[in-house]
Amino acid sequence: MSSSSLFILSLCLLSSLHVNFSGASEISGDIDVKENPFTPKASLIRYWNKEIHNGLPKSQFLLSKASPLNAVDTAGFAKLAAQNSLSTAFPSFCSSAQLFCYPDLSESLEKHDKDSNFAIYRNKNFTNYGTGRVGGGDSFKNYSDGDNLPVDSFRRYSRDSTGHEDQFSSYATEANVADQSFNTYGPGTTGGSGEFKIYNAEVNIPNLRFTNYGSDGNGREHSFTAYAENGNAGSQEFASYGKNGNGSPNEFSGYGKETNVIESGFSGYGERGNAANDSFTSYGDDGNNPKNKFNNYGDGGNAAVDSFSNYRDKANVGDDSFQSYGKSSNSAKVNFVNYGNSFNEGTDVFKGYGEGAKGHAVGFKIYGVNNTFKDYSKNGVTFAKYTNVSSGPAIKNTVSGSLVKRWVEPGKFFRESMLKKGTVMPMPDIRDKMPKRSFLPRTIVSKLPFSTSKLGELKKIFHASDNSSMESIIKESLSDCERSPSSGESKRCVGAVEDMIDFATSILGRNVVVRTTENVNGSDKNIMVGSIKGINGGKVTKSVSCHQSLFPYLLYYCHSVPKVRVYEADILDPKSESKINHGVAICHLDTSGWSPSHGAFLALGSGPGRIEVCHWIFENDMTWTTAD
């Protein structure tokens, strides 16, 4: 028998015994005497006792996030990780370790020769679906509605169809982390239409991709109405959308309305198309910092008509980039009406716009503030009522209270003076909306790659295909973790509690304690502040705050926060004055390095360095301080 087999056999025997081990009497009930000492939780508690020197009760909140793996599975998965073969155990690893993984898609629906109505349907792979259909239509209504992690793939859908109609209504609404891919959707079609209505509304993190959508189509219409409305974060990508199309109009109406930090990318959209007609109406309206990139949009097109009306109107900040838009096109007509008329100065960059184009006409009417035009085709371009920098800043003062509430949830930020017994104030929604996950044992996470240079290896482990949502999720978190710290900041991303303890003690010393808000009661309601206590006597101190990052396993971005005051407060029902929660609040006393467009200053007024800003610690976030 091999040494590894003997080791696993010994773990199996240990798991069946009631074992008490040295140091158990010092743990004061943290480990049940029946628990196997080789489990990740038992190992974590021993490490906690070794590294934190105050004898205070351990945080059950943090211990509950320890890996649920048993001793045998921990050893087995650690061995696979060391051998770079963990991907072979993907389903069992994800379920046993309580990770966030998208399921491998179910069987493809290859054959389809009649109209279908897909209602209350989810997680399917539509490949070669509706190929060669003549007339008729398919309806997707309430598809993946309310799912936590909807994953849908439409590949070569309706290929070479004629007069075929597709309707997506109330598709994947109120989902958490949505992943939809429309790859080579409707190529070579003639006539017909595709309608996306109330698509991905109120999704927490939408990740949507339209690649070669409607390519080589003839006269096929597409409309996006109330698309991704009220979404939070996330992104949409349209690559080679309508490529080589002929007379195929596209309408984006109410697209991305009232979203928070949504990103859209249009790359090679309408490339080499003929008589394209695209309309962007109320696109990104009332949004908070919407970001859009138009790269090689309409490249080589003929007689295209594009209209941007009320685009990014009444948004906060915003960032749009038009690079090589309409490059080498012929007779393109583009109108920007009431474009970028946002509150607080946004950024727009037009680089190589209309370069090499002939017979084009571009009009800017009531155009927004402070934009950069570089290498811009000077012929055929007119500007009317263009708002320049000198007159632009006045718009900052016109933000109404209702718009501030839309962009910044009431109660998300408040002044330190509000933390007094008897104060009634709104509490934001502090509920954690990320997928539930657990930490990995240190013996496993230490063997996994964790850098953008090793992205391919991580994609293999977690079955993340190219250009998938999981790829973008992993890449974004890695990039954030690799970002250089800001001035005076120390930071570290941790995927094991032991690593979090190491970072906290390196900043604060070994006499530390971790705190979080007790529960979510009072969320999105008015609350009353009850008894309140300033940590470390209410003196100015420093802390280590840890915030979740979206990743397959539980990952926290931890950073040192100097010059703060930390408070604990009973949270009461304002009517009965009974205790419903016990909250932790942190007040940042130095805001000089914050952006002028930070939500705190929108909500509270003032600007960087002029006021302190306080907020509650949200569910599953935490702050470490020295113990009282």
mmCIF file of C-alpha atoms in Angstrom, residues 259-606:
data_model
loop_
_atom_site.group_PDB
_atom_site.id
_atom_site.type_symbol
_atom_site.label_atom_id
_atom_site.label_comp_id
_atom_site.label_asym_id
_atom_site.label_seq_id
_atom_site.Cartn_x
_atom_site.Cartn_y
_atom_site.Cartn_z
ATOM 1 C CA THR A 259 -28.366 50.949 -13.537
ATOM 2 C CA ASN A 260 -25.422 51.161 -11.195
ATOM 3 C CA VAL A 261 -21.950 51.036 -12.770
ATOM 4 C CA ILE A 262 -22.965 49.009 -15.797
ATOM 5 C CA GLU A 263 -20.515 48.489 -18.661
ATOM 6 C CA SER A 264 -21.372 47.896 -22.313
ATOM 7 C CA GLY A 265 -18.976 47.171 -25.131
ATOM 8 C CA PHE A 266 -19.811 47.441 -28.840
ATOM 9 C CA SER A 267 -16.925 46.046 -30.893
ATOM 10 C CA GLY A 268 -17.127 45.655 -34.652
ATOM 11 C CA TYR A 269 -20.864 46.353 -34.357
ATOM 12 C CA GLY A 270 -22.462 46.577 -37.832
ATOM 13 C CA GLU A 271 -19.116 45.956 -39.457
ATOM 14 C CA ARG A 272 -19.328 46.101 -43.278
ATOM 15 C CA GLY A 273 -23.109 46.363 -42.964
ATOM 16 C CA ASN A 274 -25.366 47.904 -45.613
ATOM 17 C CA ALA A 275 -28.131 50.398 -44.770
ATOM 18 C CA ALA A 276 -27.886 49.711 -41.044
ATOM 19 C CA ASN A 277 -30.306 51.665 -38.881
ATOM 20 C CA ASP A 278 -29.460 51.768 -35.172
ATOM 21 C CA SER A 279 -31.300 53.839 -32.595
ATOM 22 C CA PHE A 280 -30.162 54.432 -29.008
ATOM 23 C CA THR A 281 -33.016 56.121 -27.115
ATOM 24 C CA SER A 282 -32.925 56.801 -23.380
ATOM 25 C CA TYR A 283 -29.794 54.645 -23.277
ATOM 26 C CA GLY A 284 -28.154 54.671 -19.837
ATOM 27 C CA ASP A 285 -30.675 57.211 -18.491
ATOM 28 C CA ASP A 286 -30.583 57.998 -14.773
ATOM 29 C CA GLY A 287 -27.653 55.607 -14.356
ATOM 30 C CA ASN A 288 -24.784 55.863 -11.922
ATOM 31 C CA ASN A 289 -21.434 55.976 -13.730
ATOM 32 C CA PRO A 290 -22.432 54.028 -16.882
ATOM 33 C CA LYS A 291 -19.470 53.034 -19.056
ATOM 34 C CA ASN A 292 -19.742 52.293 -22.768
ATOM 35 C CA LYS A 293 -17.130 51.504 -25.378
ATOM 36 C CA PHE A 294 -17.797 51.723 -29.108
ATOM 37 C CA ASN A 295 -14.827 50.260 -30.964
ATOM 38 C CA ASN A 296 -14.810 49.990 -34.779
ATOM 39 C CA TYR A 297 -18.571 50.460 -34.677
ATOM 40 C CA GLY A 298 -19.946 50.539 -38.243
ATOM 41 C CA ASP A 299 -16.492 49.965 -39.706
ATOM 42 C CA GLY A 300 -16.679 49.822 -43.491
ATOM 43 C CA GLY A 301 -20.443 50.237 -43.478
ATOM 44 C CA ASN A 302 -22.551 51.747 -46.251
ATOM 45 C CA ALA A 303 -25.403 54.266 -45.794
ATOM 46 C CA ALA A 304 -25.781 53.607 -42.057
ATOM 47 C CA VAL A 305 -28.098 55.761 -39.954
ATOM 48 C CA ASP A 306 -27.340 55.949 -36.220
ATOM 49 C CA SER A 307 -29.238 58.013 -33.681
ATOM 50 C CA PHE A 308 -28.255 58.722 -30.069
ATOM 51 C CA SER A 309 -31.181 60.493 -28.384
ATOM 52 C CA ASN A 310 -31.342 61.295 -24.668
ATOM 53 C CA TYR A 311 -28.254 59.146 -24.356
ATOM 54 C CA ARG A 312 -26.905 59.018 -20.794
ATOM 55 C CA ASP A 313 -29.345 61.757 -19.819
ATOM 56 C CA LYS A 314 -29.439 62.668 -16.113
ATOM 57 C CA ALA A 315 -26.778 60.083 -15.354
ATOM 58 C CA ASN A 316 -24.091 60.577 -12.739
ATOM 59 C CA VAL A 317 -20.623 60.917 -14.232
ATOM 60 C CA GLY A 318 -20.262 58.250 -16.949
ATOM 61 C CA ASP A 319 -17.476 57.246 -19.291
ATOM 62 C CA ASP A 320 -17.915 56.678 -23.037
ATOM 63 C CA SER A 321 -15.289 55.877 -25.606
ATOM 64 C CA PHE A 322 -15.834 56.037 -29.383
ATOM 65 C CA GLN A 323 -12.766 54.686 -31.187
ATOM 66 C CA SER A 324 -12.645 54.419 -34.966
ATOM 67 C CA TYR A 325 -16.422 54.761 -34.979
ATOM 68 C CA GLY A 326 -17.705 54.690 -38.577
ATOM 69 C CA LYS A 327 -14.178 54.183 -39.862
ATOM 70 C CA SER A 328 -13.922 53.889 -43.669
ATOM 71 C CA SER A 329 -17.706 54.065 -43.932
ATOM 72 C CA ASN A 330 -19.727 55.521 -46.789
ATOM 73 C CA SER A 331 -22.605 58.009 -46.430
ATOM 74 C CA ALA A 332 -23.076 57.381 -42.713
ATOM 75 C CA LYS A 333 -25.472 59.652 -40.830
ATOM 76 C CA VAL A 334 -25.068 59.934 -37.060
ATOM 77 C CA ASN A 335 -26.993 62.257 -34.774
ATOM 78 C CA PHE A 336 -26.185 62.893 -31.124
ATOM 79 C CA VAL A 337 -29.160 64.694 -29.551
ATOM 80 C CA ASN A 338 -29.082 65.607 -25.867
ATOM 81 C CA TYR A 339 -26.073 63.331 -25.463
ATOM 82 C CA GLY A 340 -24.178 63.057 -22.193
ATOM 83 C CA ASN A 341 -26.227 65.733 -20.437
ATOM 84 C CA SER A 342 -25.238 64.192 -17.113
ATOM 85 C CA PHE A 343 -24.957 65.449 -13.581
ATOM 86 C CA ASN A 344 -21.351 65.750 -12.496
ATOM 87 C CA GLU A 345 -18.797 65.797 -15.213
ATOM 88 C CA GLY A 346 -18.359 62.622 -17.223
ATOM 89 C CA THR A 347 -15.689 61.634 -19.717
ATOM 90 C CA ASP A 348 -16.153 61.063 -23.433
ATOM 91 C CA VAL A 349 -13.348 60.294 -25.832
ATOM 92 C CA PHE A 350 -13.788 60.375 -29.612
ATOM 93 C CA LYS A 351 -10.647 58.984 -31.233
ATOM 94 C CA GLY A 352 -10.361 58.342 -34.952
ATOM 95 C CA TYR A 353 -14.080 59.007 -35.242
ATOM 96 C CA GLY A 354 -15.194 58.874 -38.883
ATOM 97 C CA GLU A 355 -11.620 58.341 -40.006
ATOM 98 C CA GLY A 356 -11.435 57.609 -43.716
ATOM 99 C CA ALA A 357 -15.193 57.995 -44.094
ATOM 100 C CA LYS A 358 -16.840 59.537 -47.168
ATOM 101 C CA GLY A 359 -20.095 61.416 -47.520
ATOM 102 C CA HIS A 360 -20.857 61.177 -43.808
ATOM 103 C CA ALA A 361 -22.881 63.614 -41.729
ATOM 104 C CA VAL A 362 -22.491 63.784 -37.944
ATOM 105 C CA GLY A 363 -24.449 66.205 -35.789
ATOM 106 C CA PHE A 364 -24.001 67.015 -32.080
ATOM 107 C CA LYS A 365 -26.907 68.885 -30.498
ATOM 108 C CA ILE A 366 -27.096 69.800 -26.804
ATOM 109 C CA TYR A 367 -23.969 67.772 -26.144
ATOM 110 C CA GLY A 368 -22.562 67.275 -22.620
ATOM 111 C CA VAL A 369 -19.559 68.484 -20.674
ATOM 112 C CA ASN A 370 -15.776 68.197 -21.153
ATOM 113 C CA ASN A 371 -15.144 65.752 -23.964
ATOM 114 C CA THR A 372 -12.048 64.905 -25.952
ATOM 115 C CA PHE A 373 -12.072 64.809 -29.741
ATOM 116 C CA LYS A 374 -8.847 63.340 -31.118
ATOM 117 C CA ASP A 375 -8.003 62.550 -34.742
ATOM 118 C CA TYR A 376 -11.594 63.407 -35.571
ATOM 119 C CA SER A 377 -12.800 63.672 -39.144
ATOM 120 C CA LYS A 378 -13.387 67.415 -39.478
ATOM 121 C CA ASN A 379 -15.554 67.259 -42.583
ATOM 122 C CA GLY A 380 -19.265 66.617 -42.342
ATOM 123 C CA VAL A 381 -19.425 67.331 -38.594
ATOM 124 C CA THR A 382 -21.600 69.993 -36.968
ATOM 125 C CA PHE A 383 -21.878 71.078 -33.321
ATOM 126 C CA ALA A 384 -24.919 72.904 -31.939
ATOM 127 C CA LYS A 385 -25.385 73.989 -28.326
ATOM 128 C CA TYR A 386 -22.270 72.140 -27.252
ATOM 129 C CA THR A 387 -21.717 72.603 -23.502
ATOM 130 C CA ASN A 388 -18.095 73.532 -22.887
ATOM 131 C CA VAL A 389 -16.006 73.191 -19.755
ATOM 132 C CA SER A 390 -16.443 76.760 -18.546
ATOM 133 C CA SER A 391 -20.223 76.539 -18.367
ATOM 134 C CA GLY A 392 -20.418 72.874 -17.422
ATOM 135 C CA PRO A 393 -19.730 72.744 -13.672
ATOM 136 C CA ALA A 394 -22.935 74.637 -12.877
ATOM 137 C CA ILE A 395 -24.858 71.504 -13.710
ATOM 138 C CA LYS A 396 -23.434 69.849 -10.591
ATOM 139 C CA ASN A 397 -25.723 71.833 -8.364
ATOM 140 C CA THR A 398 -28.907 70.760 -10.147
ATOM 141 C CA VAL A 399 -28.967 67.164 -8.909
ATOM 142 C CA SER A 400 -32.320 66.667 -7.235
ATOM 143 C CA GLY A 401 -32.939 64.749 -4.042
ATOM 144 C CA SER A 402 -34.880 62.064 -5.878
ATOM 145 C CA LEU A 403 -31.965 61.373 -8.224
ATOM 146 C CA VAL A 404 -29.499 61.203 -5.336
ATOM 147 C CA LYS A 405 -31.744 58.609 -3.686
ATOM 148 C CA ARG A 406 -31.801 56.645 -6.918
ATOM 149 C CA TRP A 407 -28.005 56.583 -7.206
ATOM 150 C CA VAL A 408 -27.107 56.340 -3.513
ATOM 151 C CA GLU A 409 -29.358 54.295 -1.272
ATOM 152 C CA PRO A 410 -30.675 56.331 1.672
ATOM 153 C CA GLY A 411 -28.682 55.624 4.805
ATOM 154 C CA LYS A 412 -25.714 54.105 2.976
ATOM 155 C CA PHE A 413 -23.552 57.006 4.200
ATOM 156 C CA PHE A 414 -24.131 59.255 7.201
ATOM 157 C CA ARG A 415 -22.359 61.713 9.490
ATOM 158 C CA GLU A 416 -20.847 60.758 12.837
ATOM 159 C CA SER A 417 -23.288 63.051 14.624
ATOM 160 C CA MET A 418 -26.085 60.628 13.677
ATOM 161 C CA LEU A 419 -24.637 57.966 15.962
ATOM 162 C CA LYS A 420 -26.486 59.102 19.070
ATOM 163 C CA LYS A 421 -29.035 57.260 21.162
ATOM 164 C CA GLY A 422 -32.555 58.002 19.963
ATOM 165 C CA THR A 423 -31.590 59.033 16.412
ATOM 166 C CA VAL A 424 -34.003 57.720 13.782
ATOM 167 C CA MET A 425 -32.345 57.173 10.421
ATOM 168 C CA PRO A 426 -32.740 55.025 7.296
ATOM 169 C CA MET A 427 -30.715 51.854 7.101
ATOM 170 C CA PRO A 428 -29.697 50.697 3.614
ATOM 171 C CA ASP A 429 -30.179 47.154 2.402
ATOM 172 C CA ILE A 430 -27.195 45.523 4.114
ATOM 173 C CA ARG A 431 -28.066 42.001 2.929
ATOM 174 C CA ASP A 432 -25.312 40.105 1.176
ATOM 175 C CA LYS A 433 -26.419 39.444 -2.404
ATOM 176 C CA MET A 434 -23.394 37.447 -3.481
ATOM 177 C CA PRO A 435 -23.618 33.667 -3.965
ATOM 178 C CA LYS A 436 -23.060 31.743 -0.754
ATOM 179 C CA ARG A 437 -19.558 30.282 -0.562
ATOM 180 C CA SER A 438 -17.028 29.004 1.969
ATOM 181 C CA PHE A 439 -13.330 29.557 2.432
ATOM 182 C CA LEU A 440 -11.015 26.866 1.161
ATOM 183 C CA PRO A 441 -8.642 25.144 3.591
ATOM 184 C CA ARG A 442 -5.203 26.694 3.556
ATOM 185 C CA THR A 443 -3.757 23.333 2.483
ATOM 186 C CA ILE A 444 -5.740 23.632 -0.780
ATOM 187 C CA VAL A 445 -5.809 27.380 -1.512
ATOM 188 C CA SER A 446 -2.029 27.604 -1.092
ATOM 189 C CA LYS A 447 -1.648 25.163 -4.009
ATOM 190 C CA LEU A 448 -3.973 27.033 -6.405
ATOM 191 C CA PRO A 449 -2.725 29.664 -8.866
ATOM 192 C CA PHE A 450 -3.763 33.217 -8.054
ATOM 193 C CA SER A 451 -2.624 35.735 -10.646
ATOM 194 C CA THR A 452 -3.775 37.070 -14.000
ATOM 195 C CA SER A 453 -0.716 35.402 -15.549
ATOM 196 C CA LYS A 454 -2.188 32.060 -14.415
ATOM 197 C CA LEU A 455 -5.718 32.833 -15.614
ATOM 198 C CA GLY A 456 -5.709 29.859 -17.970
ATOM 199 C CA GLU A 457 -5.012 27.422 -15.133
ATOM 200 C CA LEU A 458 -7.802 28.869 -12.991
ATOM 201 C CA LYS A 459 -10.232 28.710 -15.923
ATOM 202 C CA LYS A 460 -9.407 25.031 -16.345
ATOM 203 C CA ILE A 461 -9.986 24.273 -12.657
ATOM 204 C CA PHE A 462 -13.379 25.990 -12.539
ATOM 205 C CA HIS A 463 -14.542 25.024 -16.058
ATOM 206 C CA ALA A 464 -14.671 28.656 -17.215
ATOM 207 C CA SER A 465 -14.885 28.784 -21.009
ATOM 208 C CA ASP A 466 -13.402 31.598 -23.099
ATOM 209 C CA ASN A 467 -15.336 34.880 -22.877
ATOM 210 C CA SER A 468 -17.628 33.394 -20.225
ATOM 211 C CA SER A 469 -18.979 35.168 -17.170
ATOM 212 C CA MET A 470 -16.824 33.031 -14.906
ATOM 213 C CA GLU A 471 -13.728 34.070 -16.840
ATOM 214 C CA SER A 472 -14.595 37.757 -16.445
ATOM 215 C CA ILE A 473 -15.446 37.272 -12.742
ATOM 216 C CA ILE A 474 -12.118 35.569 -12.023
ATOM 217 C CA LYS A 475 -10.166 38.079 -14.095
ATOM 218 C CA GLU A 476 -11.800 41.119 -12.507
ATOM 219 C CA SER A 477 -11.156 39.934 -8.952
ATOM 220 C CA LEU A 478 -7.549 39.018 -9.750
ATOM 221 C CA SER A 479 -6.970 42.441 -11.321
ATOM 222 C CA ASP A 480 -8.435 44.162 -8.262
ATOM 223 C CA CYS A 481 -6.217 42.105 -5.977
ATOM 224 C CA GLU A 482 -3.142 42.900 -8.078
ATOM 225 C CA ARG A 483 -3.881 46.632 -8.154
ATOM 226 C CA SER A 484 -1.198 48.733 -6.495
ATOM 227 C CA PRO A 485 -2.301 49.995 -3.077
ATOM 228 C CA SER A 486 -3.298 53.619 -2.810
ATOM 229 C CA SER A 487 -1.178 56.038 -0.843
ATOM 230 C CA GLY A 488 -0.865 54.863 2.774
ATOM 231 C CA GLU A 489 -2.859 51.674 2.149
ATOM 232 C CA SER A 490 -1.831 48.113 2.916
ATOM 233 C CA LYS A 491 -3.922 45.444 1.204
ATOM 234 C CA ARG A 492 -4.179 41.719 0.696
ATOM 235 C CA CYS A 493 -6.699 39.326 -0.836
ATOM 236 C CA VAL A 494 -7.281 36.235 1.288
ATOM 237 C CA GLY A 495 -8.967 32.930 0.481
ATOM 238 C CA ALA A 496 -8.370 31.285 3.872
ATOM 239 C CA VAL A 497 -9.169 32.545 7.379
ATOM 240 C CA GLU A 498 -5.580 31.851 8.448
ATOM 241 C CA ASP A 499 -4.360 34.312 5.791
ATOM 242 C CA MET A 500 -6.844 36.914 7.065
ATOM 243 C CA ILE A 501 -5.567 36.457 10.618
ATOM 244 C CA ASP A 502 -1.987 36.881 9.390
ATOM 245 C CA PHE A 503 -2.810 40.145 7.623
ATOM 246 C CA ALA A 504 -4.857 41.593 10.498
ATOM 247 C CA THR A 505 -2.186 40.799 13.094
ATOM 248 C CA SER A 506 0.581 42.175 10.858
ATOM 249 C CA ILE A 507 -1.194 45.553 10.864
ATOM 250 C CA LEU A 508 -2.745 45.664 14.339
ATOM 251 C CA GLY A 509 -0.720 43.263 16.474
ATOM 252 C CA ARG A 510 -1.850 40.032 18.125
ATOM 253 C CA ASN A 511 -4.437 41.540 20.494
ATOM 254 C CA VAL A 512 -7.204 41.816 17.896
ATOM 255 C CA VAL A 513 -10.906 41.170 17.554
ATOM 256 C CA VAL A 514 -13.167 40.958 14.503
ATOM 257 C CA ARG A 515 -16.654 42.484 14.367
ATOM 258 C CA THR A 516 -19.610 42.549 12.001
ATOM 259 C CA THR A 517 -23.244 43.590 12.145
ATOM 260 C CA GLU A 518 -25.200 40.840 13.899
ATOM 261 C CA ASN A 519 -27.973 40.270 11.336
ATOM 262 C CA VAL A 520 -29.878 42.024 8.544
ATOM 263 C CA ASN A 521 -32.926 43.165 10.545
ATOM 264 C CA GLY A 522 -33.761 46.784 9.796
ATOM 265 C CA SER A 523 -32.493 46.597 6.213
ATOM 266 C CA ASP A 524 -34.115 49.083 3.855
ATOM 267 C CA LYS A 525 -36.190 50.565 6.709
ATOM 268 C CA ASN A 526 -35.990 53.333 9.245
ATOM 269 C CA ILE A 527 -34.225 52.292 12.441
ATOM 270 C CA MET A 528 -33.533 53.905 15.806
ATOM 271 C CA VAL A 529 -30.057 54.020 17.321
ATOM 272 C CA GLY A 530 -30.028 52.508 20.810
ATOM 273 C CA SER A 531 -27.141 52.165 23.250
ATOM 274 C CA ILE A 532 -23.864 52.970 21.547
ATOM 275 C CA LYS A 533 -20.239 52.263 22.395
ATOM 276 C CA GLY A 534 -17.081 53.659 20.837
ATOM 277 C CA ILE A 535 -14.434 50.985 20.337
ATOM 278 C CA ASN A 536 -11.167 51.718 22.150
ATOM 279 C CA GLY A 537 -12.961 54.437 24.077
ATOM 280 C CA GLY A 538 -14.100 56.148 20.901
ATOM 281 C CA LYS A 539 -10.537 57.230 20.143
ATOM 282 C CA VAL A 540 -9.161 57.651 16.657
ATOM 283 C CA THR A 541 -7.693 54.306 15.681
ATOM 284 C CA LYS A 542 -6.990 52.153 12.669
ATOM 285 C CA SER A 543 -8.729 49.033 11.504
ATOM 286 C CA VAL A 544 -8.517 46.308 8.913
ATOM 287 C CA SER A 545 -11.692 46.109 6.851
ATOM 288 C CA CYS A 546 -12.462 43.028 4.767
ATOM 289 C CA HIS A 547 -14.967 43.066 1.900
ATOM 290 C CA GLN A 548 -16.106 40.163 -0.235
ATOM 291 C CA SER A 549 -14.935 39.761 -3.812
ATOM 292 C CA LEU A 550 -16.882 37.642 -6.290
ATOM 293 C CA PHE A 551 -14.811 34.497 -6.886
ATOM 294 C CA PRO A 552 -15.430 30.733 -6.981
ATOM 295 C CA TYR A 553 -14.337 30.339 -3.353
ATOM 296 C CA LEU A 554 -14.847 32.845 -0.557
ATOM 297 C CA LEU A 555 -12.358 35.629 -1.175
ATOM 298 C CA TYR A 556 -11.959 38.797 0.854
ATOM 299 C CA TYR A 557 -10.234 42.020 -0.085
ATOM 300 C CA CYS A 558 -8.702 43.232 3.186
ATOM 301 C CA HIS A 559 -7.043 46.602 3.623
ATOM 302 C CA SER A 560 -5.822 48.801 6.416
ATOM 303 C CA VAL A 561 -7.975 51.811 7.184
ATOM 304 C CA PRO A 562 -6.178 54.555 9.164
ATOM 305 C CA LYS A 563 -7.812 57.414 11.034
ATOM 306 C CA VAL A 564 -11.184 55.899 11.831
ATOM 307 C CA ARG A 565 -13.533 55.586 14.764
ATOM 308 C CA VAL A 566 -15.447 52.328 15.149
ATOM 309 C CA TYR A 567 -18.757 52.010 16.988
ATOM 310 C CA GLU A 568 -21.063 49.238 18.162
ATOM 311 C CA ALA A 569 -24.729 50.156 18.500
ATOM 312 C CA ASP A 570 -27.983 48.470 19.393
ATOM 313 C CA ILE A 571 -30.433 48.908 16.530
ATOM 314 C CA LEU A 572 -34.050 49.362 17.566
ATOM 315 C CA ASP A 573 -37.431 49.269 15.903
ATOM 316 C CA PRO A 574 -38.419 52.969 15.858
ATOM 317 C CA LYS A 575 -42.032 52.216 16.785
ATOM 318 C CA SER A 576 -41.693 49.654 19.576
ATOM 319 C CA GLU A 577 -38.115 50.669 20.492
ATOM 320 C CA SER A 578 -37.320 46.966 20.920
ATOM 321 C CA LYS A 579 -33.867 45.716 19.940
ATOM 322 C CA ILE A 580 -33.777 44.080 16.498
ATOM 323 C CA ASN A 581 -30.069 44.110 15.656
ATOM 324 C CA HIS A 582 -26.590 44.967 16.916
ATOM 325 C CA GLY A 583 -24.681 46.979 14.337
ATOM 326 C CA VAL A 584 -21.070 47.899 13.736
ATOM 327 C CA ALA A 585 -20.354 51.262 12.116
ATOM 328 C CA ILE A 586 -17.077 52.742 10.949
ATOM 329 C CA CYS A 587 -16.428 56.457 10.484
ATOM 330 C CA HIS A 588 -13.682 57.517 8.067
ATOM 331 C CA LEU A 589 -12.190 60.731 9.397
ATOM 332 C CA ASP A 590 -9.844 61.411 6.472
ATOM 333 C CA THR A 591 -11.661 61.512 3.120
ATOM 334 C CA SER A 592 -9.121 63.711 1.342
ATOM 335 C CA GLY A 593 -8.139 60.930 -1.048
ATOM 336 C CA TRP A 594 -11.699 60.102 -2.112
ATOM 337 C CA SER A 595 -13.085 60.987 -5.534
ATOM 338 C CA PRO A 596 -15.243 64.147 -5.727
ATOM 339 C CA SER A 597 -17.930 62.012 -7.411
ATOM 340 C CA HIS A 598 -18.004 59.473 -4.544
ATOM 341 C CA GLY A 599 -21.542 58.531 -3.567
ATOM 342 C CA ALA A 600 -20.960 59.782 -0.031
ATOM 343 C CA PHE A 601 -20.553 63.353 -1.246
ATOM 344 C CA LEU A 602 -23.592 63.064 -3.503
ATOM 345 C CA ALA A 603 -25.662 61.952 -0.529
ATOM 346 C CA LEU A 604 -24.182 64.201 2.155
ATOM 347 C CA GLY A 605 -22.914 67.172 0.173
ATOM 348 C CA SER A 606 -19.436 68.658 0.618
#
